[in-house]
GROMACS .gro file of C-alpha atoms in nm:
model
  246
    1MET     CA    1   1.069  -6.519   7.099
    2PRO     CA    2   0.940  -6.173   7.201
    3GLU     CA    3   0.648  -6.016   7.023
    4PRO     CA    4   0.741  -5.802   6.722
    5ALA     CA    5   0.769  -5.428   6.783
    6LEU     CA    6   0.456  -5.251   6.660
    7SER     CA    7   0.479  -4.910   6.497
    8VAL     CA    8   0.276  -4.706   6.251
    9VAL     CA    9   0.369  -4.518   5.934
   10ASP     CA   10   0.135  -4.274   5.763
   11VAL     CA   11   0.125  -4.310   5.384
   12ASP     CA   12  -0.094  -4.053   5.212
   13GLY     CA   13  -0.329  -4.038   5.509
   14CYS     CA   14  -0.352  -4.414   5.566
   15GLU     CA   15  -0.185  -4.551   5.879
   16LEU     CA   16  -0.009  -4.882   5.818
   17ALA     CA   17   0.065  -5.112   6.111
   18LEU     CA   18   0.426  -5.236   6.099
   19PHE     CA   19   0.559  -5.541   6.285
   20ASP     CA   20   0.936  -5.542   6.329
   21HIS     CA   21   1.057  -5.890   6.420
   22GLY     CA   22   1.417  -5.772   6.446
   23GLY     CA   23   1.695  -6.008   6.352
   24GLY     CA   24   2.061  -6.017   6.272
   25PRO     CA   25   2.297  -5.882   6.006
   26GLY     CA   26   2.166  -6.116   5.737
   27PRO     CA   27   1.934  -6.036   5.447
   28ALA     CA   28   1.637  -5.807   5.514
   29LEU     CA   29   1.288  -5.924   5.421
   30VAL     CA   30   0.946  -5.761   5.401
   31LEU     CA   31   0.667  -6.019   5.436
   32LEU     CA   32   0.325  -5.957   5.280
   33HIS     CA   33   0.010  -6.142   5.388
   34GLY     CA   34  -0.289  -6.268   5.191
   35GLY     CA   35  -0.627  -6.109   5.129
   36GLY     CA   36  -0.853  -6.102   5.434
   37ARG     CA   37  -0.558  -6.203   5.653
   38SER     CA   38  -0.296  -6.008   5.848
   39ALA     CA   39   0.075  -5.993   5.922
   40ALA     CA   40   0.015  -6.232   6.213
   41ASP     CA   41   0.015  -6.517   5.958
   42TRP     CA   42   0.391  -6.474   5.926
   43ARG     CA   43   0.485  -6.500   6.295
   44ASP     CA   44   0.612  -6.858   6.291
   45VAL     CA   45   0.800  -6.810   5.964
   46ALA     CA   46   0.948  -6.483   6.090
   47ARG     CA   47   1.067  -6.650   6.411
   48LEU     CA   48   1.255  -6.912   6.211
   49LEU     CA   49   1.406  -6.659   5.971
   50VAL     CA   50   1.522  -6.436   6.257
   51ALA     CA   51   1.681  -6.739   6.424
   52GLY     CA   52   1.879  -6.782   6.103
   53GLY     CA   53   2.008  -6.425   6.120
   54CYS     CA   54   1.765  -6.253   5.880
   55ARG     CA   55   1.614  -5.910   5.946
   56VAL     CA   56   1.237  -5.950   5.918
   57VAL     CA   57   0.950  -5.703   5.892
   58ALA     CA   58   0.582  -5.755   5.813
   59PHE     CA   59   0.291  -5.514   5.787
   60ASP     CA   60  -0.086  -5.514   5.755
   61LEU     CA   61  -0.194  -5.410   5.406
   62ARG     CA   62  -0.448  -5.131   5.367
   63GLY     CA   63  -0.790  -5.246   5.480
   64HIS     CA   64  -0.646  -5.536   5.682
   65GLY     CA   65  -0.558  -5.602   6.044
   66LEU     CA   66  -0.459  -5.291   6.236
   67SER     CA   67  -0.397  -5.075   5.928
   68GLY     CA   68  -0.634  -4.807   5.808
   69ALA     CA   69  -0.922  -4.859   5.566
   70MET     CA   70  -0.845  -4.907   5.198
   71GLY     CA   71  -1.078  -4.627   5.088
   72PRO     CA   72  -1.277  -4.614   4.762
   73ARG     CA   73  -0.994  -4.765   4.556
   74TRP     CA   74  -0.718  -5.022   4.597
   75SER     CA   75  -0.435  -5.057   4.347
   76PHE     CA   76  -0.124  -5.270   4.325
   77ASP     CA   77   0.085  -4.967   4.232
   78ASP     CA   78  -0.029  -4.787   4.549
   79ALA     CA   79   0.057  -5.101   4.746
   80VAL     CA   80   0.407  -5.105   4.590
   81ALA     CA   81   0.452  -4.753   4.724
   82ASP     CA   82   0.337  -4.878   5.066
   83VAL     CA   83   0.609  -5.146   5.063
   84ASP     CA   84   0.872  -4.881   4.986
   85ALA     CA   85   0.735  -4.657   5.263
   86VAL     CA   86   0.753  -4.942   5.515
   87ALA     CA   87   1.110  -5.027   5.415
   88ALA     CA   88   1.213  -4.663   5.444
   89ALA     CA   89   1.041  -4.617   5.782
   90LEU     CA   90   1.236  -4.910   5.927
   91GLY     CA   91   1.565  -4.829   5.759
   92LEU     CA   92   1.571  -5.133   5.531
   93TRP     CA   93   1.787  -5.103   5.222
   94ARG     CA   94   1.685  -5.316   4.922
   95PRO     CA   95   1.492  -5.584   5.114
   96PHE     CA   96   1.374  -5.909   4.965
   97VAL     CA   97   0.994  -5.906   4.928
   98VAL     CA   98   0.801  -6.226   5.003
   99GLY     CA   99   0.424  -6.238   4.967
  100HIS     CA  100   0.155  -6.498   5.024
  101SER     CA  101  -0.160  -6.511   4.805
  102LEU     CA  102  -0.261  -6.144   4.757
  103GLY     CA  103   0.082  -6.056   4.892
  104GLY     CA  104   0.234  -6.284   4.628
  105LEU     CA  105   0.059  -6.090   4.353
  106LEU     CA  106   0.190  -5.769   4.508
  107ALA     CA  107   0.542  -5.913   4.523
  108MET     CA  108   0.524  -5.977   4.148
  109ARG     CA  109   0.414  -5.619   4.077
  110TYR     CA  110   0.690  -5.497   4.311
  111GLY     CA  111   0.947  -5.696   4.115
  112GLY     CA  112   0.829  -5.532   3.794
  113ARG     CA  113   0.860  -5.184   3.942
  114SER     CA  114   1.182  -5.229   4.142
  115PRO     CA  115   1.474  -5.364   3.937
  116GLY     CA  116   1.710  -5.296   4.227
  117CYS     CA  117   1.527  -5.539   4.454
  118PRO     CA  118   1.745  -5.844   4.533
  119GLY     CA  119   1.451  -6.077   4.485
  120VAL     CA  120   1.075  -6.131   4.508
  121MET     CA  121   0.894  -6.449   4.607
  122ASN     CA  122   0.532  -6.539   4.537
  123VAL     CA  123   0.389  -6.794   4.780
  124ASP     CA  124   0.089  -6.951   4.604
  125GLY     CA  125  -0.048  -6.622   4.476
  126VAL     CA  126  -0.249  -6.668   4.155
  127GLY     CA  127  -0.565  -6.462   4.199
  128ALA     CA  128  -0.821  -6.558   3.936
  129ALA     CA  129  -0.574  -6.591   3.649
  130LEU     CA  130  -0.556  -6.887   3.413
  131PRO     CA  131  -0.228  -7.002   3.255
  132ALA     CA  132  -0.181  -6.961   2.881
  133THR     CA  133  -0.112  -7.332   2.842
  134PHE     CA  134  -0.265  -7.636   3.010
  135PRO     CA  135  -0.091  -7.975   3.018
  136GLY     CA  136  -0.328  -8.262   2.944
  137PRO     CA  137  -0.661  -8.281   2.759
  138ALA     CA  138  -0.795  -7.972   2.583
  139GLY     CA  139  -1.107  -7.969   2.798
  140ASP     CA  140  -0.911  -7.915   3.119
  141ARG     CA  141  -0.894  -7.539   3.061
  142ASP     CA  142  -1.272  -7.513   3.031
  143ARG     CA  143  -1.318  -7.720   3.348
  144VAL     CA  144  -1.083  -7.494   3.543
  145ARG     CA  145  -1.237  -7.178   3.394
  146GLY     CA  146  -1.579  -7.289   3.518
  147PHE     CA  147  -1.435  -7.368   3.860
  148VAL     CA  148  -1.262  -7.030   3.891
  149ASP     CA  149  -1.574  -6.847   3.774
  150SER     CA  150  -1.780  -7.024   4.041
  151VAL     CA  151  -1.529  -6.933   4.311
  152VAL     CA  152  -1.528  -6.570   4.201
  153ALA     CA  153  -1.908  -6.556   4.191
  154SER     CA  154  -1.925  -6.702   4.541
  155ALA     CA  155  -1.671  -6.452   4.673
  156ILE     CA  156  -1.850  -6.153   4.520
  157GLY     CA  157  -2.187  -6.258   4.658
  158ALA     CA  158  -2.540  -6.161   4.564
  159GLY     CA  159  -2.454  -5.797   4.497
  160GLY     CA  160  -2.263  -5.891   4.185
  161GLU     CA  161  -1.992  -5.628   4.227
  162PRO     CA  162  -1.654  -5.685   4.394
  163ASP     CA  163  -1.513  -5.443   4.650
  164PRO     CA  164  -1.212  -5.228   4.545
  165LEU     CA  165  -0.961  -5.493   4.649
  166GLY     CA  166  -1.155  -5.772   4.479
  167ALA     CA  167  -1.179  -5.570   4.159
  168ALA     CA  168  -0.802  -5.512   4.159
  169VAL     CA  169  -0.734  -5.882   4.207
  170LEU     CA  170  -0.976  -5.986   3.933
  171ASP     CA  171  -0.803  -5.748   3.691
  172PHE     CA  172  -0.456  -5.874   3.783
  173ASP     CA  173  -0.289  -6.123   3.548
  174VAL     CA  174  -0.015  -6.276   3.760
  175PHE     CA  175   0.149  -6.443   3.461
  176SER     CA  176   0.186  -6.111   3.278
  177ALA     CA  177   0.324  -5.965   3.601
  178MET     CA  178   0.577  -6.250   3.623
  179ARG     CA  179   0.695  -6.179   3.270
  180ALA     CA  180   0.752  -5.816   3.373
  181VAL     CA  181   0.957  -5.892   3.686
  182ARG     CA  182   1.299  -5.728   3.657
  183CYS     CA  183   1.478  -5.894   3.948
  184PRO     CA  184   1.531  -6.252   4.071
  185CYS     CA  185   1.199  -6.429   4.126
  186HIS     CA  186   1.078  -6.751   4.287
  187PHE     CA  187   0.737  -6.919   4.313
  188VAL     CA  188   0.625  -7.152   4.593
  189ALA     CA  189   0.327  -7.373   4.512
  190ALA     CA  190   0.096  -7.551   4.755
  191THR     CA  191   0.020  -7.906   4.646
  192GLY     CA  192  -0.177  -8.043   4.942
  193GLY     CA  193  -0.459  -7.950   5.176
  194ASP     CA  194  -0.793  -8.099   5.264
  195GLN     CA  195  -1.074  -8.150   5.015
  196VAL     CA  196  -0.882  -8.048   4.703
  197SER     CA  197  -1.123  -8.083   4.411
  198PRO     CA  198  -1.011  -8.231   4.078
  199GLU     CA  199  -1.051  -7.886   3.922
  200MET     CA  200  -0.832  -7.726   4.188
  201ALA     CA  201  -0.567  -7.994   4.132
  202LEU     CA  202  -0.577  -7.925   3.756
  203TRP     CA  203  -0.544  -7.552   3.818
  204ARG     CA  204  -0.248  -7.598   4.052
  205ASN     CA  205  -0.073  -7.831   3.808
  206ALA     CA  206  -0.126  -7.589   3.521
  207VAL     CA  207   0.003  -7.296   3.728
  208VAL     CA  208   0.327  -7.478   3.813
  209HIS     CA  209   0.366  -7.580   3.449
  210GLU     CA  210   0.318  -7.221   3.331
  211VAL     CA  211   0.550  -7.066   3.589
  212ARG     CA  212   0.827  -7.309   3.493
  213ARG     CA  213   0.757  -7.237   3.125
  214LEU     CA  214   0.825  -6.871   3.203
  215GLY     CA  215   1.167  -6.970   3.338
  216ILE     CA  216   1.087  -6.898   3.704
  217PRO     CA  217   1.214  -7.146   3.964
  218VAL     CA  218   0.939  -7.328   4.154
  219SER     CA  219   0.937  -7.497   4.494
  220VAL     CA  220   0.643  -7.715   4.598
  221VAL     CA  221   0.517  -7.772   4.951
  222ASP     CA  222   0.269  -8.038   5.063
  223SER     CA  223   0.040  -7.784   5.226
  224GLY     CA  224  -0.291  -7.613   5.182
  225HIS     CA  225  -0.307  -7.259   5.050
  226LEU     CA  226  -0.243  -7.103   5.393
  227MET     CA  227   0.118  -7.210   5.379
  228PRO     CA  228   0.266  -6.954   5.625
  229THR     CA  229   0.050  -7.097   5.904
  230GLN     CA  230   0.015  -7.457   5.784
  231ALA     CA  231   0.377  -7.530   5.687
  232PRO     CA  232   0.596  -7.259   5.844
  233ASP     CA  233   0.904  -7.480   5.881
  234ALA     CA  234   0.906  -7.588   5.516
  235LEU     CA  235   0.835  -7.236   5.392
  236ALA     CA  236   1.098  -7.075   5.615
  237SER     CA  237   1.356  -7.325   5.491
  238ILE     CA  238   1.277  -7.240   5.128
  239ILE     CA  239   1.296  -6.867   5.196
  240PHE     CA  240   1.618  -6.895   5.394
  241ASP     CA  241   1.791  -7.104   5.127
  242TRP     CA  242   1.676  -6.853   4.864
  243VAL     CA  243   1.799  -6.535   5.037
  244ARG     CA  244   2.117  -6.680   5.186
  245PRO     CA  245   2.429  -6.570   4.995
  246GLN     CA  246   2.570  -6.861   4.795
   0.00000   0.00000   0.00000
């Protein structure tokens, strides 16, 4: 498969790097990568979706990959506007939006702001949020809270203050965002990976339980968190079945 066509769109002074994978007359998709990653994570998935006739585009979020710096602030609402700008620049009308990790959080905010969207998919994007309910013993929530707090502290580092993107993620409650989604929604959960701690397993189980409690369909994949690169075939199959007209 040839390399995706690279172009740039300027959004309020920030140049965003767009990767047009092309495709057929099928559903159009915009793919969003995770924090600290880039659109390159989606190459294998995009190849499979294009082979199935989908029209596929990805782009590097602000402050990532070949796109411009994020500046002194980063907000999910600004990123929603970036998705719309990318779709408009490439002539996509009402694309599906699929995001991994940070991109999954953004997909949820997009679904809450764009009722005309045909669907949004969150691929293992939780941020630092805890579900409202935990299946199992009452102490499980405290165990997971301590685990998440330690992960956040490690990510922030000795300075004690997150960068603009980190601050936005820490303030983002994905479950509230899911409740606000105004278009079809799907969640894909990772259930595998190396060295999964008991606390991580509890967190993942609680997340799936909560998403289903909210009435959102869930697919599970035996993969680590980096699902687009670790399990592209399984993920592409889920996406294709989801966007394909029934």
